């Protein structure tokens, strides 16, 4: 791990969502077999994600960052006040909300998924690759019960010479991304290690690699 580290959050409180930027709640109302239903939905951006393998040192490159949604599902969030009359003075460790993930980003501009994947690789991890270096793994559906957003998943191989900056995300947007590495021979155990919380797409990418490249360990 290196670079800027987010260890605590301060003055935290929960409240209604006003003027959302990235998530738009709405509903689908329909009739099925004579029963009127209302399904609560959220419009979100599609995204990209990249599994990175450093062939020179035989390590996979992941990112670790604070996810407020994960924090709010932890026991630590029980002490975060709801809609207080004035901002509270408090401090919480970010550890309950940190996840291990593929390098990833939302598709929030007109660029192609591959162009956005290339940019996210550089911004988050500091590795600079060409679009031709990206191998498509699959396109999957996230949030099937709420958003149905697509994620375009890629794989790329790098060497140390391709790392031209420290990465860490965009500081001007408040991003704090830790770059972490997992040795190749620990990939399967990492995928199922519950002490390192991760989204299912991260597990899928690990298993894809093991299914397609396991001969390298023989």
PDB file of N, CA, C and O in Angstrom, residues 118-193:
ATOM      1  N   UNK A 118      -8.994   2.541 -19.786  1.00  0.00           N
ATOM      2  CA  UNK A 118      -7.595   2.984 -19.871  1.00  0.00           C
ATOM      3  C   UNK A 118      -7.342   4.159 -18.935  1.00  0.00           C
ATOM      4  O   UNK A 118      -6.336   4.197 -18.217  1.00  0.00           O
ATOM      5  N   UNK A 119      -8.275   5.121 -18.918  1.00  0.00           N
ATOM      6  CA  UNK A 119      -8.117   6.299 -18.057  1.00  0.00           C
ATOM      7  C   UNK A 119      -8.173   5.926 -16.583  1.00  0.00           C
ATOM      8  O   UNK A 119      -7.392   6.440 -15.762  1.00  0.00           O
ATOM      9  N   UNK A 120      -9.084   5.024 -16.212  1.00  0.00           N
ATOM     10  CA  UNK A 120      -9.198   4.611 -14.810  1.00  0.00           C
ATOM     11  C   UNK A 120      -7.948   3.874 -14.350  1.00  0.00           C
ATOM     12  O   UNK A 120      -7.521   4.020 -13.195  1.00  0.00           O
ATOM     13  N   UNK A 121      -7.373   3.074 -15.218  1.00  0.00           N
ATOM     14  CA  UNK A 121      -6.133   2.373 -14.885  1.00  0.00           C
ATOM     15  C   UNK A 121      -5.056   3.361 -14.465  1.00  0.00           C
ATOM     16  O   UNK A 121      -4.364   3.171 -13.450  1.00  0.00           O
ATOM     17  N   UNK A 122      -4.936   4.412 -15.242  1.00  0.00           N
ATOM     18  CA  UNK A 122      -3.917   5.416 -14.930  1.00  0.00           C
ATOM     19  C   UNK A 122      -4.259   6.196 -13.662  1.00  0.00           C
ATOM     20  O   UNK A 122      -3.418   6.385 -12.787  1.00  0.00           O
ATOM     21  N   UNK A 123      -5.514   6.641 -13.552  1.00  0.00           N
ATOM     22  CA  UNK A 123      -5.909   7.472 -12.415  1.00  0.00           C
ATOM     23  C   UNK A 123      -5.791   6.720 -11.091  1.00  0.00           C
ATOM     24  O   UNK A 123      -5.325   7.272 -10.091  1.00  0.00           O
ATOM     25  N   UNK A 124      -6.228   5.466 -11.071  1.00  0.00           N
ATOM     26  CA  UNK A 124      -6.280   4.733  -9.801  1.00  0.00           C
ATOM     27  C   UNK A 124      -4.990   4.005  -9.464  1.00  0.00           C
ATOM     28  O   UNK A 124      -4.620   3.933  -8.285  1.00  0.00           O
ATOM     29  N   UNK A 125      -4.315   3.434 -10.470  1.00  0.00           N
ATOM     30  CA  UNK A 125      -3.143   2.607 -10.165  1.00  0.00           C
ATOM     31  C   UNK A 125      -1.839   3.158 -10.692  1.00  0.00           C
ATOM     32  O   UNK A 125      -0.766   2.679 -10.303  1.00  0.00           O
ATOM     33  N   UNK A 126      -1.898   4.130 -11.608  1.00  0.00           N
ATOM     34  CA  UNK A 126      -0.680   4.689 -12.172  1.00  0.00           C
ATOM     35  C   UNK A 126      -0.129   3.927 -13.348  1.00  0.00           C
ATOM     36  O   UNK A 126       0.870   4.341 -13.945  1.00  0.00           O
ATOM     37  N   UNK A 127      -0.763   2.827 -13.724  1.00  0.00           N
ATOM     38  CA  UNK A 127      -0.300   2.056 -14.886  1.00  0.00           C
ATOM     39  C   UNK A 127      -0.865   2.663 -16.168  1.00  0.00           C
ATOM     40  O   UNK A 127      -2.051   2.986 -16.249  1.00  0.00           O
ATOM     41  N   UNK A 128      -0.010   2.772 -17.173  1.00  0.00           N
ATOM     42  CA  UNK A 128      -0.424   3.323 -18.454  1.00  0.00           C
ATOM     43  C   UNK A 128      -0.346   2.222 -19.508  1.00  0.00           C
ATOM     44  O   UNK A 128       0.719   1.652 -19.757  1.00  0.00           O
ATOM     45  N   UNK A 129      -1.495   1.913 -20.108  1.00  0.00           N
ATOM     46  CA  UNK A 129      -1.561   0.863 -21.129  1.00  0.00           C
ATOM     47  C   UNK A 129      -2.277   1.412 -22.357  1.00  0.00           C
ATOM     48  O   UNK A 129      -2.913   2.471 -22.323  1.00  0.00           O
ATOM     49  N   UNK A 130      -2.190   0.678 -23.453  1.00  0.00           N
ATOM     50  CA  UNK A 130      -2.916   1.011 -24.664  1.00  0.00           C
ATOM     51  C   UNK A 130      -4.256   0.283 -24.665  1.00  0.00           C
ATOM     52  O   UNK A 130      -4.411  -0.759 -24.011  1.00  0.00           O
ATOM     53  N   UNK A 131      -5.205   0.826 -25.407  1.00  0.00           N
ATOM     54  CA  UNK A 131      -6.497   0.165 -25.513  1.00  0.00           C
ATOM     55  C   UNK A 131      -6.332  -1.250 -26.062  1.00  0.00           C
ATOM     56  O   UNK A 131      -7.042  -2.173 -25.659  1.00  0.00           O
ATOM     57  N   UNK A 132      -5.367  -1.434 -26.951  1.00  0.00           N
ATOM     58  CA  UNK A 132      -5.134  -2.762 -27.529  1.00  0.00           C
ATOM     59  C   UNK A 132      -4.634  -3.765 -26.494  1.00  0.00           C
ATOM     60  O   UNK A 132      -4.652  -4.974 -26.735  1.00  0.00           O
ATOM     61  N   UNK A 133      -4.185  -3.272 -25.330  1.00  0.00           N
ATOM     62  CA  UNK A 133      -3.717  -4.154 -24.254  1.00  0.00           C
ATOM     63  C   UNK A 133      -4.868  -4.690 -23.402  1.00  0.00           C
ATOM     64  O   UNK A 133      -4.651  -5.547 -22.538  1.00  0.00           O
ATOM     65  N   UNK A 134      -6.075  -4.172 -23.609  1.00  0.00           N
ATOM     66  CA  UNK A 134      -7.236  -4.589 -22.828  1.00  0.00           C
ATOM     67  C   UNK A 134      -7.922  -5.776 -23.485  1.00  0.00           C
ATOM     68  O   UNK A 134      -8.286  -5.727 -24.653  1.00  0.00           O
ATOM     69  N   UNK A 135      -8.098  -6.838 -22.720  1.00  0.00           N
ATOM     70  CA  UNK A 135      -8.792  -8.040 -23.192  1.00  0.00           C
ATOM     71  C   UNK A 135     -10.162  -8.094 -22.520  1.00  0.00           C
ATOM     72  O   UNK A 135     -10.254  -8.039 -21.292  1.00  0.00           O
ATOM     73  N   UNK A 136     -11.203  -8.183 -23.311  1.00  0.00           N
ATOM     74  CA  UNK A 136     -12.542  -8.227 -22.726  1.00  0.00           C
ATOM     75  C   UNK A 136     -12.786  -9.566 -22.046  1.00  0.00           C
ATOM     76  O   UNK A 136     -12.574 -10.625 -22.633  1.00  0.00           O
ATOM     77  N   UNK A 137     -13.223  -9.517 -20.794  1.00  0.00           N
ATOM     78  CA  UNK A 137     -13.628 -10.726 -20.071  1.00  0.00           C
ATOM     79  C   UNK A 137     -15.105 -10.996 -20.309  1.00  0.00           C
ATOM     80  O   UNK A 137     -15.495 -12.060 -20.772  1.00  0.00           O
ATOM     81  N   UNK A 138     -15.940  -9.999 -20.017  1.00  0.00           N
ATOM     82  CA  UNK A 138     -17.384 -10.158 -20.214  1.00  0.00           C
ATOM     83  C   UNK A 138     -18.074  -8.823 -19.932  1.00  0.00           C
ATOM     84  O   UNK A 138     -17.443  -7.861 -19.499  1.00  0.00           O
ATOM     85  N   UNK A 139     -19.357  -8.784 -20.191  1.00  0.00           N
ATOM     86  CA  UNK A 139     -20.203  -7.672 -19.752  1.00  0.00           C
ATOM     87  C   UNK A 139     -21.267  -8.263 -18.848  1.00  0.00           C
ATOM     88  O   UNK A 139     -22.018  -9.141 -19.262  1.00  0.00           O
ATOM     89  N   UNK A 140     -21.313  -7.803 -17.606  1.00  0.00           N
ATOM     90  CA  UNK A 140     -22.250  -8.379 -16.648  1.00  0.00           C
ATOM     91  C   UNK A 140     -23.248  -7.334 -16.169  1.00  0.00           C
ATOM     92  O   UNK A 140     -23.109  -6.149 -16.452  1.00  0.00           O
ATOM     93  N   UNK A 141     -24.267  -7.792 -15.454  1.00  0.00           N
ATOM     94  CA  UNK A 141     -25.314  -6.910 -14.957  1.00  0.00           C
ATOM     95  C   UNK A 141     -25.180  -6.777 -13.451  1.00  0.00           C
ATOM     96  O   UNK A 141     -25.154  -7.781 -12.729  1.00  0.00           O
ATOM     97  N   UNK A 142     -25.079  -5.538 -12.974  1.00  0.00           N
ATOM     98  CA  UNK A 142     -25.022  -5.267 -11.540  1.00  0.00           C
ATOM     99  C   UNK A 142     -26.389  -4.813 -11.043  1.00  0.00           C
ATOM    100  O   UNK A 142     -27.192  -4.269 -11.794  1.00  0.00           O
ATOM    101  N   UNK A 143     -26.654  -5.011  -9.753  1.00  0.00           N
ATOM    102  CA  UNK A 143     -27.882  -4.506  -9.154  1.00  0.00           C
ATOM    103  C   UNK A 143     -29.130  -4.952  -9.886  1.00  0.00           C
ATOM    104  O   UNK A 143     -29.973  -4.124 -10.251  1.00  0.00           O
ATOM    105  N   UNK A 144     -29.274  -6.264 -10.079  1.00  0.00           N
ATOM    106  CA  UNK A 144     -30.390  -6.765 -10.885  1.00  0.00           C
ATOM    107  C   UNK A 144     -31.748  -6.429 -10.268  1.00  0.00           C
ATOM    108  O   UNK A 144     -32.756  -6.375 -10.973  1.00  0.00           O
ATOM    109  N   UNK A 145     -31.786  -6.180  -8.968  1.00  0.00           N
ATOM    110  CA  UNK A 145     -33.051  -5.855  -8.332  1.00  0.00           C
ATOM    111  C   UNK A 145     -33.335  -4.373  -8.235  1.00  0.00           C
ATOM    112  O   UNK A 145     -34.455  -3.975  -7.897  1.00  0.00           O
ATOM    113  N   UNK A 146     -32.328  -3.549  -8.553  1.00  0.00           N
ATOM    114  CA  UNK A 146     -32.517  -2.108  -8.375  1.00  0.00           C
ATOM    115  C   UNK A 146     -32.142  -1.273  -9.594  1.00  0.00           C
ATOM    116  O   UNK A 146     -32.896  -0.412 -10.012  1.00  0.00           O
ATOM    117  N   UNK A 147     -30.960  -1.508 -10.167  1.00  0.00           N
ATOM    118  CA  UNK A 147     -30.501  -0.626 -11.249  1.00  0.00           C
ATOM    119  C   UNK A 147     -30.356  -1.324 -12.596  1.00  0.00           C
ATOM    120  O   UNK A 147     -30.572  -0.717 -13.634  1.00  0.00           O
ATOM    121  N   UNK A 148     -29.939  -2.586 -12.596  1.00  0.00           N
ATOM    122  CA  UNK A 148     -29.706  -3.293 -13.851  1.00  0.00           C
ATOM    123  C   UNK A 148     -28.575  -2.703 -14.667  1.00  0.00           C
ATOM    124  O   UNK A 148     -28.501  -2.906 -15.885  1.00  0.00           O
ATOM    125  N   UNK A 149     -27.657  -1.981 -14.025  1.00  0.00           N
ATOM    126  CA  UNK A 149     -26.557  -1.333 -14.743  1.00  0.00           C
ATOM    127  C   UNK A 149     -25.557  -2.370 -15.244  1.00  0.00           C
ATOM    128  O   UNK A 149     -25.335  -3.405 -14.607  1.00  0.00           O
ATOM    129  N   UNK A 150     -24.956  -2.088 -16.401  1.00  0.00           N
ATOM    130  CA  UNK A 150     -23.969  -2.979 -16.985  1.00  0.00           C
ATOM    131  C   UNK A 150     -22.572  -2.634 -16.496  1.00  0.00           C
ATOM    132  O   UNK A 150     -22.260  -1.465 -16.240  1.00  0.00           O
ATOM    133  N   UNK A 151     -21.735  -3.667 -16.374  1.00  0.00           N
ATOM    134  CA  UNK A 151     -20.315  -3.454 -16.112  1.00  0.00           C
ATOM    135  C   UNK A 151     -19.511  -4.180 -17.191  1.00  0.00           C
ATOM    136  O   UNK A 151     -19.696  -5.374 -17.421  1.00  0.00           O
ATOM    137  N   UNK A 152     -18.626  -3.427 -17.856  1.00  0.00           N
ATOM    138  CA  UNK A 152     -17.739  -3.974 -18.875  1.00  0.00           C
ATOM    139  C   UNK A 152     -16.439  -4.370 -18.178  1.00  0.00           C
ATOM    140  O   UNK A 152     -15.761  -3.515 -17.610  1.00  0.00           O
ATOM    141  N   UNK A 153     -16.097  -5.642 -18.241  1.00  0.00           N
ATOM    142  CA  UNK A 153     -14.942  -6.144 -17.488  1.00  0.00           C
ATOM    143  C   UNK A 153     -13.808  -6.523 -18.432  1.00  0.00           C
ATOM    144  O   UNK A 153     -14.024  -7.192 -19.442  1.00  0.00           O
ATOM    145  N   UNK A 154     -12.602  -6.070 -18.071  1.00  0.00           N
ATOM    146  CA  UNK A 154     -11.426  -6.301 -18.909  1.00  0.00           C
ATOM    147  C   UNK A 154     -10.280  -6.896 -18.085  1.00  0.00           C
ATOM    148  O   UNK A 154     -10.283  -6.859 -16.855  1.00  0.00           O
ATOM    149  N   UNK A 155      -9.301  -7.400 -18.837  1.00  0.00           N
ATOM    150  CA  UNK A 155      -8.072  -7.935 -18.240  1.00  0.00           C
ATOM    151  C   UNK A 155      -6.899  -7.310 -18.972  1.00  0.00           C
ATOM    152  O   UNK A 155      -6.934  -7.114 -20.199  1.00  0.00           O
ATOM    153  N   UNK A 156      -5.851  -6.980 -18.233  1.00  0.00           N
ATOM    154  CA  UNK A 156      -4.642  -6.479 -18.875  1.00  0.00           C
ATOM    155  C   UNK A 156      -3.417  -6.951 -18.109  1.00  0.00           C
ATOM    156  O   UNK A 156      -3.477  -7.194 -16.897  1.00  0.00           O
ATOM    157  N   UNK A 157      -2.317  -7.089 -18.842  1.00  0.00           N
ATOM    158  CA  UNK A 157      -1.044  -7.471 -18.245  1.00  0.00           C
ATOM    159  C   UNK A 157      -0.084  -6.294 -18.325  1.00  0.00           C
ATOM    160  O   UNK A 157      -0.029  -5.583 -19.333  1.00  0.00           O
ATOM    161  N   UNK A 158       0.645  -6.068 -17.241  1.00  0.00           N
ATOM    162  CA  UNK A 158       1.553  -4.925 -17.158  1.00  0.00           C
ATOM    163  C   UNK A 158       2.892  -5.375 -16.600  1.00  0.00           C
ATOM    164  O   UNK A 158       3.037  -6.494 -16.103  1.00  0.00           O
ATOM    165  N   UNK A 159       3.855  -4.472 -16.688  1.00  0.00           N
ATOM    166  CA  UNK A 159       5.144  -4.620 -16.021  1.00  0.00           C
ATOM    167  C   UNK A 159       5.428  -3.337 -15.254  1.00  0.00           C
ATOM    168  O   UNK A 159       4.725  -2.338 -15.430  1.00  0.00           O
ATOM    169  N   UNK A 160       6.428  -3.373 -14.420  1.00  0.00           N
ATOM    170  CA  UNK A 160       6.729  -2.198 -13.596  1.00  0.00           C
ATOM    171  C   UNK A 160       6.988  -0.951 -14.440  1.00  0.00           C
ATOM    172  O   UNK A 160       6.657   0.170 -14.018  1.00  0.00           O
ATOM    173  N   UNK A 161       7.546  -1.117 -15.632  1.00  0.00           N
ATOM    174  CA  UNK A 161       7.854   0.046 -16.468  1.00  0.00           C
ATOM    175  C   UNK A 161       6.586   0.769 -16.931  1.00  0.00           C
ATOM    176  O   UNK A 161       6.649   1.934 -17.330  1.00  0.00           O
ATOM    177  N   UNK A 162       5.441   0.101 -16.867  1.00  0.00           N
ATOM    178  CA  UNK A 162       4.188   0.727 -17.282  1.00  0.00           C
ATOM    179  C   UNK A 162       3.591   1.613 -16.187  1.00  0.00           C
ATOM    180  O   UNK A 162       2.630   2.338 -16.448  1.00  0.00           O
ATOM    181  N   UNK A 163       4.170   1.551 -15.000  1.00  0.00           N
ATOM    182  CA  UNK A 163       3.637   2.376 -13.914  1.00  0.00           C
ATOM    183  C   UNK A 163       4.361   3.722 -13.929  1.00  0.00           C
ATOM    184  O   UNK A 163       5.500   3.841 -13.468  1.00  0.00           O
ATOM    185  N   UNK A 164       3.671   4.718 -14.431  1.00  0.00           N
ATOM    186  CA  UNK A 164       4.292   6.027 -14.633  1.00  0.00           C
ATOM    187  C   UNK A 164       3.872   7.051 -13.586  1.00  0.00           C
ATOM    188  O   UNK A 164       4.336   8.192 -13.607  1.00  0.00           O
ATOM    189  N   UNK A 165       2.972   6.669 -12.680  1.00  0.00           N
ATOM    190  CA  UNK A 165       2.611   7.542 -11.568  1.00  0.00           C
ATOM    191  C   UNK A 165       2.178   6.670 -10.397  1.00  0.00           C
ATOM    192  O   UNK A 165       2.046   5.444 -10.537  1.00  0.00           O
ATOM    193  N   UNK A 166       1.913   7.297  -9.256  1.00  0.00           N
ATOM    194  CA  UNK A 166       1.505   6.549  -8.065  1.00  0.00           C
ATOM    195  C   UNK A 166       0.029   6.204  -8.067  1.00  0.00           C
ATOM    196  O   UNK A 166      -0.433   5.416  -7.245  1.00  0.00           O
ATOM    197  N   UNK A 167      -0.751   6.815  -8.972  1.00  0.00           N
ATOM    198  CA  UNK A 167      -2.189   6.539  -8.967  1.00  0.00           C
ATOM    199  C   UNK A 167      -2.829   7.140  -7.724  1.00  0.00           C
ATOM    200  O   UNK A 167      -2.462   8.204  -7.268  1.00  0.00           O
ATOM    201  N   UNK A 168      -3.815   6.431  -7.204  1.00  0.00           N
ATOM    202  CA  UNK A 168      -4.468   6.896  -5.982  1.00  0.00           C
ATOM    203  C   UNK A 168      -5.777   7.617  -6.195  1.00  0.00           C
ATOM    204  O   UNK A 168      -6.398   8.058  -5.227  1.00  0.00           O
ATOM    205  N   UNK A 169      -6.215   7.748  -7.456  1.00  0.00           N
ATOM    206  CA  UNK A 169      -7.471   8.438  -7.718  1.00  0.00           C
ATOM    207  C   UNK A 169      -7.272   9.932  -7.885  1.00  0.00           C
ATOM    208  O   UNK A 169      -6.160  10.456  -7.787  1.00  0.00           O
ATOM    209  N   UNK A 170      -8.377  10.634  -8.169  1.00  0.00           N
ATOM    210  CA  UNK A 170      -8.328  12.070  -8.391  1.00  0.00           C
ATOM    211  C   UNK A 170      -8.502  12.814  -7.070  1.00  0.00           C
ATOM    212  O   UNK A 170      -9.585  12.836  -6.497  1.00  0.00           O
ATOM    213  N   UNK A 171      -7.422  13.418  -6.601  1.00  0.00           N
ATOM    214  CA  UNK A 171      -7.459  14.124  -5.314  1.00  0.00           C
ATOM    215  C   UNK A 171      -8.462  15.263  -5.333  1.00  0.00           C
ATOM    216  O   UNK A 171      -9.119  15.536  -4.327  1.00  0.00           O
ATOM    217  N   UNK A 172      -8.615  15.921  -6.499  1.00  0.00           N
ATOM    218  CA  UNK A 172      -9.535  17.059  -6.574  1.00  0.00           C
ATOM    219  C   UNK A 172     -10.991  16.636  -6.425  1.00  0.00           C
ATOM    220  O   UNK A 172     -11.863  17.472  -6.153  1.00  0.00           O
ATOM    221  N   UNK A 173     -11.263  15.351  -6.615  1.00  0.00           N
ATOM    222  CA  UNK A 173     -12.616  14.838  -6.418  1.00  0.00           C
ATOM    223  C   UNK A 173     -12.763  14.104  -5.086  1.00  0.00           C
ATOM    224  O   UNK A 173     -13.776  13.460  -4.828  1.00  0.00           O
ATOM    225  N   UNK A 174     -11.735  14.197  -4.256  1.00  0.00           N
ATOM    226  CA  UNK A 174     -11.786  13.570  -2.941  1.00  0.00           C
ATOM    227  C   UNK A 174     -11.567  12.070  -2.966  1.00  0.00           C
ATOM    228  O   UNK A 174     -11.838  11.396  -1.966  1.00  0.00           O
ATOM    229  N   UNK A 175     -11.070  11.546  -4.086  1.00  0.00           N
ATOM    230  CA  UNK A 175     -10.830  10.105  -4.158  1.00  0.00           C
ATOM    231  C   UNK A 175      -9.566   9.742  -3.386  1.00  0.00           C
ATOM    232  O   UNK A 175      -8.542  10.424  -3.489  1.00  0.00           O
ATOM    233  N   UNK A 176      -9.637   8.674  -2.627  1.00  0.00           N
ATOM    234  CA  UNK A 176      -8.473   8.138  -1.936  1.00  0.00           C
ATOM    235  C   UNK A 176      -8.449   6.636  -2.193  1.00  0.00           C
ATOM    236  O   UNK A 176      -9.217   5.880  -1.609  1.00  0.00           O
ATOM    237  N   UNK A 177      -7.589   6.235  -3.103  1.00  0.00           N
ATOM    238  CA  UNK A 177      -7.530   4.842  -3.539  1.00  0.00           C
ATOM    239  C   UNK A 177      -6.184   4.247  -3.146  1.00  0.00           C
ATOM    240  O   UNK A 177      -5.131   4.774  -3.512  1.00  0.00           O
ATOM    241  N   UNK A 178      -6.190   3.177  -2.392  1.00  0.00           N
ATOM    242  CA  UNK A 178      -4.973   2.460  -2.038  1.00  0.00           C
ATOM    243  C   UNK A 178      -4.724   1.376  -3.082  1.00  0.00           C
ATOM    244  O   UNK A 178      -5.632   0.610  -3.428  1.00  0.00           O
ATOM    245  N   UNK A 179      -3.528   1.315  -3.594  1.00  0.00           N
ATOM    246  CA  UNK A 179      -3.152   0.271  -4.540  1.00  0.00           C
ATOM    247  C   UNK A 179      -2.578  -0.907  -3.757  1.00  0.00           C
ATOM    248  O   UNK A 179      -1.636  -0.743  -2.981  1.00  0.00           O
ATOM    249  N   UNK A 180      -3.170  -2.079  -3.935  1.00  0.00           N
ATOM    250  CA  UNK A 180      -2.749  -3.263  -3.183  1.00  0.00           C
ATOM    251  C   UNK A 180      -2.452  -4.399  -4.153  1.00  0.00           C
ATOM    252  O   UNK A 180      -2.990  -4.440  -5.263  1.00  0.00           O
ATOM    253  N   UNK A 181      -1.590  -5.294  -3.727  1.00  0.00           N
ATOM    254  CA  UNK A 181      -1.173  -6.390  -4.600  1.00  0.00           C
ATOM    255  C   UNK A 181      -1.430  -7.736  -3.932  1.00  0.00           C
ATOM    256  O   UNK A 181      -1.310  -7.877  -2.708  1.00  0.00           O
ATOM    257  N   UNK A 182      -1.753  -8.718  -4.759  1.00  0.00           N
ATOM    258  CA  UNK A 182      -1.989 -10.084  -4.294  1.00  0.00           C
ATOM    259  C   UNK A 182      -1.121 -11.023  -5.126  1.00  0.00           C
ATOM    260  O   UNK A 182      -1.231 -11.031  -6.360  1.00  0.00           O
ATOM    261  N   UNK A 183      -0.242 -11.811  -4.504  1.00  0.00           N
ATOM    262  CA  UNK A 183       0.584 -12.749  -5.258  1.00  0.00           C
ATOM    263  C   UNK A 183      -0.263 -13.744  -6.052  1.00  0.00           C
ATOM    264  O   UNK A 183      -1.361 -14.121  -5.625  1.00  0.00           O
ATOM    265  N   UNK A 184       0.260 -14.153  -7.198  1.00  0.00           N
ATOM    266  CA  UNK A 184      -0.495 -15.047  -8.082  1.00  0.00           C
ATOM    267  C   UNK A 184      -0.924 -16.328  -7.375  1.00  0.00           C
ATOM    268  O   UNK A 184      -2.054 -16.796  -7.550  1.00  0.00           O
ATOM    269  N   UNK A 185      -0.039 -16.896  -6.544  1.00  0.00           N
ATOM    270  CA  UNK A 185      -0.368 -18.161  -5.897  1.00  0.00           C
ATOM    271  C   UNK A 185      -1.360 -18.013  -4.747  1.00  0.00           C
ATOM    272  O   UNK A 185      -1.754 -19.004  -4.131  1.00  0.00           O
ATOM    273  N   UNK A 186      -1.780 -16.771  -4.454  1.00  0.00           N
ATOM    274  CA  UNK A 186      -2.773 -16.537  -3.403  1.00  0.00           C
ATOM    275  C   UNK A 186      -4.109 -16.056  -3.971  1.00  0.00           C
ATOM    276  O   UNK A 186      -5.013 -15.707  -3.214  1.00  0.00           O
ATOM    277  N   UNK A 187      -4.234 -16.062  -5.304  1.00  0.00           N
ATOM    278  CA  UNK A 187      -5.420 -15.466  -5.913  1.00  0.00           C
ATOM    279  C   UNK A 187      -6.707 -16.179  -5.523  1.00  0.00           C
ATOM    280  O   UNK A 187      -7.715 -15.541  -5.198  1.00  0.00           O
ATOM    281  N   UNK A 188      -6.708 -17.499  -5.540  1.00  0.00           N
ATOM    282  CA  UNK A 188      -7.936 -18.226  -5.221  1.00  0.00           C
ATOM    283  C   UNK A 188      -8.347 -18.013  -3.768  1.00  0.00           C
ATOM    284  O   UNK A 188      -9.520 -17.766  -3.471  1.00  0.00           O
ATOM    285  N   UNK A 189      -7.380 -18.095  -2.857  1.00  0.00           N
ATOM    286  CA  UNK A 189      -7.722 -17.871  -1.448  1.00  0.00           C
ATOM    287  C   UNK A 189      -8.180 -16.434  -1.222  1.00  0.00           C
ATOM    288  O   UNK A 189      -9.088 -16.180  -0.418  1.00  0.00           O
ATOM    289  N   UNK A 190      -7.575 -15.488  -1.944  1.00  0.00           N
ATOM    290  CA  UNK A 190      -8.007 -14.087  -1.842  1.00  0.00           C
ATOM    291  C   UNK A 190      -9.462 -13.929  -2.275  1.00  0.00           C
ATOM    292  O   UNK A 190     -10.244 -13.229  -1.627  1.00  0.00           O
ATOM    293  N   UNK A 191      -9.841 -14.596  -3.366  1.00  0.00           N
ATOM    294  CA  UNK A 191     -11.195 -14.449  -3.900  1.00  0.00           C
ATOM    295  C   UNK A 191     -12.254 -14.821  -2.867  1.00  0.00           C
ATOM    296  O   UNK A 191     -13.329 -14.215  -2.826  1.00  0.00           O
ATOM    297  N   UNK A 192     -11.952 -15.804  -2.016  1.00  0.00           N
ATOM    298  CA  UNK A 192     -12.941 -16.277  -1.054  1.00  0.00           C
ATOM    299  C   UNK A 192     -12.647 -15.848   0.378  1.00  0.00           C
ATOM    300  O   UNK A 192     -13.292 -16.321   1.309  1.00  0.00           O
ATOM    301  N   UNK A 193     -11.695 -14.963   0.542  1.00  0.00           N
ATOM    302  CA  UNK A 193     -11.320 -14.489   1.880  1.00  0.00           C
ATOM    303  C   UNK A 193     -12.331 -13.444   2.346  1.00  0.00           C
ATOM    304  O   UNK A 193     -12.331 -12.297   1.885  1.00  0.00           O
TER     305      UNK A 193
END
